[in-house]
Tab-separated table of C-alpha atoms in Angstrom:
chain	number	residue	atom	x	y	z
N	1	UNK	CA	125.705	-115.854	-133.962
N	2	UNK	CA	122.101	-117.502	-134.568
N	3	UNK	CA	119.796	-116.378	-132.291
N	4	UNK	CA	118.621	-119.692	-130.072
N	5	UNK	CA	114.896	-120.561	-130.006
N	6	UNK	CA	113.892	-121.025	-126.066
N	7	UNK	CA	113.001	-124.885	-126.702
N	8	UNK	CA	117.132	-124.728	-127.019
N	9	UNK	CA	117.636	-123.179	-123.340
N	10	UNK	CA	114.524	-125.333	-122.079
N	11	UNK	CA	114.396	-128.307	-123.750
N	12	UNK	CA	111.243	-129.251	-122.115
N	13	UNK	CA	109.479	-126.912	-124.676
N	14	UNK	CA	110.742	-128.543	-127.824
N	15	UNK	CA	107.439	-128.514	-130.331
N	16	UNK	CA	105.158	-126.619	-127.652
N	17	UNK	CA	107.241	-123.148	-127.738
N	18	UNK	CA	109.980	-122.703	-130.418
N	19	UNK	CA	110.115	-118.823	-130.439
N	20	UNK	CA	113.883	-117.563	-131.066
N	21	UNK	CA	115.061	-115.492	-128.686
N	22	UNK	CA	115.800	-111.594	-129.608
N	23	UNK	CA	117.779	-109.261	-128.007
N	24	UNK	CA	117.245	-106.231	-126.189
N	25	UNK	CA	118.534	-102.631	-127.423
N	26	UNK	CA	118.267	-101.080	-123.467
N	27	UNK	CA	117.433	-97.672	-125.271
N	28	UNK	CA	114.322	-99.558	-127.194
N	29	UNK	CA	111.990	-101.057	-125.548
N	30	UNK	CA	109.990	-103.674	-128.215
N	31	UNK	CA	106.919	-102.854	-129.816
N	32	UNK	CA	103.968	-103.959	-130.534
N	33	UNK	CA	103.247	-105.955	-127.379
N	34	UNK	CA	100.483	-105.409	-124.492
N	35	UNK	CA	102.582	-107.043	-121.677
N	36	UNK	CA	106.299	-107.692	-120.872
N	37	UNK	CA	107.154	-110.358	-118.244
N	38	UNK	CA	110.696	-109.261	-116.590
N	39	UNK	CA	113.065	-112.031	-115.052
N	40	UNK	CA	116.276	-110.160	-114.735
N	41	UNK	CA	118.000	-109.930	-111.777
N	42	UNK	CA	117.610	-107.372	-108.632
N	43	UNK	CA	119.298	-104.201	-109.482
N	44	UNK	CA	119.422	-105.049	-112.963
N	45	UNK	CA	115.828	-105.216	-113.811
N	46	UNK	CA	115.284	-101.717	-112.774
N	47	UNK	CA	117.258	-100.641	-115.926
N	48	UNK	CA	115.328	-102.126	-118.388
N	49	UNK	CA	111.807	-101.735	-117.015
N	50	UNK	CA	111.205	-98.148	-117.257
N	51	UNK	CA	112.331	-98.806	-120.882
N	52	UNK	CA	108.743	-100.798	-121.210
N	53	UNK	CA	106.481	-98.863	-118.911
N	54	UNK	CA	107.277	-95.453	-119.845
N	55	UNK	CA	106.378	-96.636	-123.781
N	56	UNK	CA	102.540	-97.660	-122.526
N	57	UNK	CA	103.551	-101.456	-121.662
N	58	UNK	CA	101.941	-103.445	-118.888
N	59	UNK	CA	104.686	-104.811	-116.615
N	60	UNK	CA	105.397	-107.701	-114.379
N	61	UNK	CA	108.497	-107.662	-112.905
N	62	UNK	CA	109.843	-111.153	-111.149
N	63	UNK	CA	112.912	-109.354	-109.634
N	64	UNK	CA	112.871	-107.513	-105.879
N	65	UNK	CA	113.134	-103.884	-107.442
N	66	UNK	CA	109.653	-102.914	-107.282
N	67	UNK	CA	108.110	-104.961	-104.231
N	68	UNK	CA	109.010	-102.390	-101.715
N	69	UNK	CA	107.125	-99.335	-101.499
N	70	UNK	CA	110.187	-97.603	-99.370
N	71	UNK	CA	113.194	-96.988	-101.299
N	72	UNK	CA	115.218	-96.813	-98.615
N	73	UNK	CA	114.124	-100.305	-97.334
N	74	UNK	CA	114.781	-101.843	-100.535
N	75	UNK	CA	118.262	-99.340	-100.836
N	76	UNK	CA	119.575	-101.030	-97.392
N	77	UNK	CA	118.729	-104.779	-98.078
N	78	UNK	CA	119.793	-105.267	-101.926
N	79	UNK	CA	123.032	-102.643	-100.763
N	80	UNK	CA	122.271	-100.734	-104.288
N	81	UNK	CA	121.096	-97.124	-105.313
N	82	UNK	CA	117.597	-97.472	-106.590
N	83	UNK	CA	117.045	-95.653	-110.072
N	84	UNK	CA	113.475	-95.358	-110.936
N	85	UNK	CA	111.540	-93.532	-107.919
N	86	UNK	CA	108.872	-93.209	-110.166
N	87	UNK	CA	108.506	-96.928	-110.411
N	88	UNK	CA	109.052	-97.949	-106.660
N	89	UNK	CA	106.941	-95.569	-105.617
N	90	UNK	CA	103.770	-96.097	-108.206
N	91	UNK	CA	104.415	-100.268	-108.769
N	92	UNK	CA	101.524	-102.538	-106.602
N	93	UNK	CA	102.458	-105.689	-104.714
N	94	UNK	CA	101.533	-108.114	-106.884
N	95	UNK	CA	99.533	-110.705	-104.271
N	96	UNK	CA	95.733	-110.620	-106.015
N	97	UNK	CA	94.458	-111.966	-102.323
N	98	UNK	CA	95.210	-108.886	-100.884
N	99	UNK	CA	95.786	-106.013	-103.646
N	100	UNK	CA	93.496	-107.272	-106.594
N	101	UNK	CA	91.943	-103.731	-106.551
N	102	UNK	CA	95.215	-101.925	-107.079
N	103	UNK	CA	96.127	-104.427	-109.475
N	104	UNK	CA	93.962	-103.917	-111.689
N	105	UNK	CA	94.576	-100.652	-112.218
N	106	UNK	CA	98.258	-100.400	-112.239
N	107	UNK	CA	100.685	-100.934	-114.750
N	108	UNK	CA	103.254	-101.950	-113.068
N	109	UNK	CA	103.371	-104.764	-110.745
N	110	UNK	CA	106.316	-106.140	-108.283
N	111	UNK	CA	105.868	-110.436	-108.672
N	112	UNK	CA	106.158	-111.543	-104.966
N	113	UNK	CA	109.496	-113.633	-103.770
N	114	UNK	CA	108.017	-117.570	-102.986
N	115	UNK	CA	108.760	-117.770	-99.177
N	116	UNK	CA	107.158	-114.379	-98.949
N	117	UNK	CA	103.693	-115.466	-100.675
N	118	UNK	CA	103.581	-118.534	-98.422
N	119	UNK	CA	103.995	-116.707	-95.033
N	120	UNK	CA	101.667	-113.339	-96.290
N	121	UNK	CA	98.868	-115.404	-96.726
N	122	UNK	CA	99.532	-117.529	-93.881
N	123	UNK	CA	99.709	-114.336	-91.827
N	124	UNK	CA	96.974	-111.528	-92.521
N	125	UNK	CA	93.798	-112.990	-91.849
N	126	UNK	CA	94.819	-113.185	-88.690
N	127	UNK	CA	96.520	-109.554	-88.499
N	128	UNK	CA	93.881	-107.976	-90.426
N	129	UNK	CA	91.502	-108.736	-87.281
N	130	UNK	CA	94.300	-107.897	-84.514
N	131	UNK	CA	94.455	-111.508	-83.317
N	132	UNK	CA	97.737	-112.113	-82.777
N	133	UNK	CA	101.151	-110.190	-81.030
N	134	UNK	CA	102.778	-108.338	-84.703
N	135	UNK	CA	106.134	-108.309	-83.313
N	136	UNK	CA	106.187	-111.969	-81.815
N	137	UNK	CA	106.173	-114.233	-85.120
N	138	UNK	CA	108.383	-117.060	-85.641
N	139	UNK	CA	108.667	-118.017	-89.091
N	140	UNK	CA	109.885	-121.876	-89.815
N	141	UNK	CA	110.550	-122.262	-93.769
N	142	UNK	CA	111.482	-125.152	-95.917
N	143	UNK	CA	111.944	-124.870	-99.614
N	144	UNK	CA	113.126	-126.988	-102.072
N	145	UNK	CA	116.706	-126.570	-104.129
N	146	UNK	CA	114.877	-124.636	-107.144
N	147	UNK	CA	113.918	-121.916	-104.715
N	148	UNK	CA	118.142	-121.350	-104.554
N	149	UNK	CA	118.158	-120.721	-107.994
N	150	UNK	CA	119.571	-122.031	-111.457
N	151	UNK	CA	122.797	-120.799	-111.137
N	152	UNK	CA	125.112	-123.272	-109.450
N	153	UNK	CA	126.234	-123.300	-105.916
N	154	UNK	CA	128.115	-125.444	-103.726
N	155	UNK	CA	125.176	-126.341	-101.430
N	156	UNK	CA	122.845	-126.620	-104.784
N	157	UNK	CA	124.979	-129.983	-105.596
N	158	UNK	CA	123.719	-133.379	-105.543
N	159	UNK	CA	126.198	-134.889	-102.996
N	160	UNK	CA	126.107	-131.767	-101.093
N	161	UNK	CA	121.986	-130.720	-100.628
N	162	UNK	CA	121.018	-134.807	-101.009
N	163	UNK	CA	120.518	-136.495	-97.934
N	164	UNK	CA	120.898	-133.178	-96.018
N	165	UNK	CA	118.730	-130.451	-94.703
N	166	UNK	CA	120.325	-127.319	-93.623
N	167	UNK	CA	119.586	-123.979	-92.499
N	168	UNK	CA	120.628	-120.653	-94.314
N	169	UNK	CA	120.646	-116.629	-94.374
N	170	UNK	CA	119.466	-116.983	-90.448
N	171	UNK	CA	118.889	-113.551	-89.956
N	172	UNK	CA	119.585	-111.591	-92.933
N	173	UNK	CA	117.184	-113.475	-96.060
N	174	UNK	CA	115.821	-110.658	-98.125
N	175	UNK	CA	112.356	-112.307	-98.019
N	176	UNK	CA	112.686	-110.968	-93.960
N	177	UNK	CA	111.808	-107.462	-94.594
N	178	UNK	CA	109.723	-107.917	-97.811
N	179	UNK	CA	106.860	-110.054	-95.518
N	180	UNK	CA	107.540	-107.598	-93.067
N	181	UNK	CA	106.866	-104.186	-95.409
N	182	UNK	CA	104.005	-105.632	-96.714
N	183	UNK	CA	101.899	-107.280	-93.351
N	184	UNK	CA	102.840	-103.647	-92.213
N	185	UNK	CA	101.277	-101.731	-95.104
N	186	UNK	CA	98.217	-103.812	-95.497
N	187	UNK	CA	97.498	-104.735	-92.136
N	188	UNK	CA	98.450	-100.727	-90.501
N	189	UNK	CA	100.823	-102.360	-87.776
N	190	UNK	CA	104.297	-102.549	-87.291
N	191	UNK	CA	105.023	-106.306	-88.198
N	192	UNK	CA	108.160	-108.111	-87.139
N	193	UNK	CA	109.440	-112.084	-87.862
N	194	UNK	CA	112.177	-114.239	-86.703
N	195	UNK	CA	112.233	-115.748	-89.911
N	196	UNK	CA	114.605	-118.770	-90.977
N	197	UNK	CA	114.542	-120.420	-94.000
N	198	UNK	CA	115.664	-124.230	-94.945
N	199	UNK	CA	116.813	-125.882	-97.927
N	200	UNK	CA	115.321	-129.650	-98.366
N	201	UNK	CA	116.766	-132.400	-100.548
N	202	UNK	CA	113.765	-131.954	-103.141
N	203	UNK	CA	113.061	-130.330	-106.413
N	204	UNK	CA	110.354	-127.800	-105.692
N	205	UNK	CA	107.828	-126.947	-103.016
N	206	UNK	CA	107.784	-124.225	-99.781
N	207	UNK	CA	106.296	-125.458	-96.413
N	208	UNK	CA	105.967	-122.455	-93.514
N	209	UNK	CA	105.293	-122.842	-90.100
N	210	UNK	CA	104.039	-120.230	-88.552
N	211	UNK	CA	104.423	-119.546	-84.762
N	212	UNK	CA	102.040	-116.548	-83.156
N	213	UNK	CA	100.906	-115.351	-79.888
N	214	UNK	CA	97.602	-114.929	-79.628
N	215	UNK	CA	96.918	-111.084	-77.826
N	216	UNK	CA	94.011	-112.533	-75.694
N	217	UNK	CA	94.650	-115.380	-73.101
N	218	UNK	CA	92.280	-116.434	-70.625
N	219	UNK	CA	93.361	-116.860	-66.755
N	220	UNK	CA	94.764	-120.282	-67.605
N	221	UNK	CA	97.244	-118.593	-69.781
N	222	UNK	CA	95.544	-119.981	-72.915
N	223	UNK	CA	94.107	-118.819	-75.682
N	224	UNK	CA	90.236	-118.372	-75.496
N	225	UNK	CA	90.009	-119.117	-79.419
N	226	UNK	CA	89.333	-122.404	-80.965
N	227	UNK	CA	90.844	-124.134	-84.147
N	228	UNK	CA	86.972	-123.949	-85.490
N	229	UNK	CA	86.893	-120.000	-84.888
N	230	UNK	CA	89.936	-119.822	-86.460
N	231	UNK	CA	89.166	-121.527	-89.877
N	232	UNK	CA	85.821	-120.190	-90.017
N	233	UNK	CA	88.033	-116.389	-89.899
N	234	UNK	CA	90.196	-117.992	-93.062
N	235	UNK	CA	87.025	-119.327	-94.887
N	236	UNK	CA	85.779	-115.678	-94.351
N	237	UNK	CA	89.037	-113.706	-95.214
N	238	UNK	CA	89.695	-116.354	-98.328
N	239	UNK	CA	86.705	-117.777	-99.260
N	240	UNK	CA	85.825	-116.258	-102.626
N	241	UNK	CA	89.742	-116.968	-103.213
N	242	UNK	CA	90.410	-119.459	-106.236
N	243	UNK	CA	94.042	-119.809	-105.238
N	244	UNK	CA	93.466	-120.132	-101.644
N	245	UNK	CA	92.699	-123.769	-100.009
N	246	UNK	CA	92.273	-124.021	-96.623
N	247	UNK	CA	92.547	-127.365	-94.356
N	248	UNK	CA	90.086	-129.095	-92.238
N	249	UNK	CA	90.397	-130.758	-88.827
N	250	UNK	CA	93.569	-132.465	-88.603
N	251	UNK	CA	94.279	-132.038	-92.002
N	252	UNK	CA	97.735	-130.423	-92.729
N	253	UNK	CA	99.028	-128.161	-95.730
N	254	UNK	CA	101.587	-130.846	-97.989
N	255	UNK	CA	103.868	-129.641	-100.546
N	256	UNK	CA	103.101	-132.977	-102.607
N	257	UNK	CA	99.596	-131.517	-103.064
N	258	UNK	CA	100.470	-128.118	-104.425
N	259	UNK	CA	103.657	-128.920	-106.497
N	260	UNK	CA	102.987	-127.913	-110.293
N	261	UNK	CA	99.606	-125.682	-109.275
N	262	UNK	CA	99.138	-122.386	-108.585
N	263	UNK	CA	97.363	-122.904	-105.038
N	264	UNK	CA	98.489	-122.379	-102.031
N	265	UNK	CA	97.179	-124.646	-99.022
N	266	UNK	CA	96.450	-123.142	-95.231
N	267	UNK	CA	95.975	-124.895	-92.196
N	268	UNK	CA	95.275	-123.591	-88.610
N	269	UNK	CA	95.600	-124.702	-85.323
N	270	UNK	CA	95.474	-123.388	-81.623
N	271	UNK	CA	97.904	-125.020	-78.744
N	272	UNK	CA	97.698	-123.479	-75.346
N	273	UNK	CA	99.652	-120.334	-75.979
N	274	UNK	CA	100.634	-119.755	-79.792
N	275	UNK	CA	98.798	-120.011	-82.740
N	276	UNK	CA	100.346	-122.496	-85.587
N	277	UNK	CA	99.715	-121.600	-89.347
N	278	UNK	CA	100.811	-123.869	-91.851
N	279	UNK	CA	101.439	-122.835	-95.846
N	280	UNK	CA	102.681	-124.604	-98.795
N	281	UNK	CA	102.618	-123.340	-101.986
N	282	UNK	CA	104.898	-124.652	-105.210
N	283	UNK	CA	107.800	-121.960	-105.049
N	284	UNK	CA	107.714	-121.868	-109.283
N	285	UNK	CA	104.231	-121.500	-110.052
N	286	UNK	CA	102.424	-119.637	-106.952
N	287	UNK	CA	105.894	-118.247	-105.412
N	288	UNK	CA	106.955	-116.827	-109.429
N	289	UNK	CA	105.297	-117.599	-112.681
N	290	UNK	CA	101.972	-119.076	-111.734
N	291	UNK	CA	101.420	-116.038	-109.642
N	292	UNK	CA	102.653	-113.284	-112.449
N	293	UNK	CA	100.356	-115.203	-115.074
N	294	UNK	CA	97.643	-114.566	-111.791
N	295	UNK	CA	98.739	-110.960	-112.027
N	296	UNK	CA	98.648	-110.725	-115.812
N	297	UNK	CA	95.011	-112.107	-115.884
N	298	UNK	CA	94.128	-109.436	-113.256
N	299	UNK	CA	95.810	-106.219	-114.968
N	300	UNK	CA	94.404	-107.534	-117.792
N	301	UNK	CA	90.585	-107.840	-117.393
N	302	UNK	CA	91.022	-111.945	-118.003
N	303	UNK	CA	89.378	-114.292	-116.323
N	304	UNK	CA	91.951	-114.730	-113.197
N	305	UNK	CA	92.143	-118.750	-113.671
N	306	UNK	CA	93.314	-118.533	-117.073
N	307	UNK	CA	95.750	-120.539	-118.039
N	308	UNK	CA	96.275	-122.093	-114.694
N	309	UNK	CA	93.182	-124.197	-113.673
């Protein structure tokens, strides 16, 4: 059969990226290439990327196989036997905000899942400093019907996700425990969510709202902080950040502002006993491919905005 060009598969790309498509021998890994983007599937990925790092190629897997730093954790939740314990337990989290360092020295890299990019950076600033309760988060999420997927599902279809907004995986999304794992390693707490994700009749876009106790309340029950402490703590956590935009006053994160860039927008507020943090971030770009270019300009020694502002 002739091999299709990926204009074919993406028409969208016709005359801007007409590269045929080659196959992959999973003994051989290709050659002559610095980097190697991997968008296979959980427990398949893990096959093929040893294949490329153990021959001296930079990695960026998309797939869940090498954001958990606990095998077992990763063993339990995707309900398959993890094969390269080299790679889970060397790969970094790839979230520049908060593990540029490691990043830059790795090879291998873990691409973050979309509703887990939005709530991690809506969450550690305030972790970091031991503001709020770890194990008393409630996580709101609404994502758009790309974030599902490409591959067709009952509630993907038009007269079935249009005009309707529905919950689903209450209680047992994979995303759960991946934001957990990581607030916990970076933050050295035991963090745990309610978290409940939504799909929305649009194409793309993630909007989180974030519910935290604050650990200090005053005799009134309230919280002594104010929304102006509060953002002046993200400008300080985020403010050399290129990716990171954060609200003022009344002004709240929308996903019409972020769709097709790589930012992701944070907002802030105090109410008399929780502590609402807002996200919204364009599940393609900064929840997948915006972010692993991010990553690639990182392990790479580019400049980080390359290629996305």
């Amino acid at each position: 059969t002739d091999r299709p060009k990926i204009s074919d598969i993406f028409p969208t790309l016709k005359n801007l990226l007409d590269l045929t498509c080659e196959t992959i021998e999973q003994k051989e890994a290709p050659k002559d290439i610095d980097l190697a983007f991997i968008t296979l599937p959980p427990t398949i990925s893990m096959q093929y990327v040893p294949l490329f790092a153990g021959n001296g190629i930079k990695v960026i897997d998309f797939s869940a196989d090498y954001r958990f730093r606990d095998k077992s954790l990763y063993e339990k939740w995707y309900k398959a036997q993890h094969t390269d314990s080299k790679g889970i337990e060397t790969a970094v989290y790839g979230l520049p905000e908060l593990f540029r360092n490691e990043i830059k020295k790795t090879n291998l890299v873990g691409n973050p899942g979309c509703y887990t990019t939005a709530t991690i950076l809506a969450l550690a600033p305030l972790l970091s400093k031991g503001l709020i309760h770890s194990e008393d988060i409630i996580v709101d999420a609404k994502s758009g019907v790309s974030g599902r997927g490409r591959e067709p599902k009952e509630d993907t279809h038009y007269c079935e996700c249009n005009e309707n907004i529905e919950a689903y995986s209450v209680g047992s999304h994979r995303h759960s425990p991946e934001i957990e794992h990581i607030l916990s390693i970076k933050t050295n707490q035991k963090v745990s969510i309610q978290f409940v994700p939504h799909l929305i009749p649009m194409n793309r876009g993630i909007l989180c709202t974030i519910y935290a106790k604050p650990k200090v309340v005053g005799a009134n029950g309230r919280s002594p902080l104010h929304d102006d402490e509060v953002h002046k703590l993200y400008k300080e956590f985020y403010g050399k950040e290129p990716f990171v935009r954060l609200k003022e006053g009344n002004e709240m994160p929308r996903t019409k502002d972020v769709i097709f860039t790589n930012f992701c927008d944070i907002a802030a507020k105090v109410t008399e006993n929780r502590i609402i943090i807002i996200s919204a971030i364009d599940n393609l770009i900064k929840g997948a491919s915006g972010q692993a270019v991010q990553n690639m300009n990182v392990m790479c020694g580019f400049d980080e905005k390359t290629g996305l502002l």
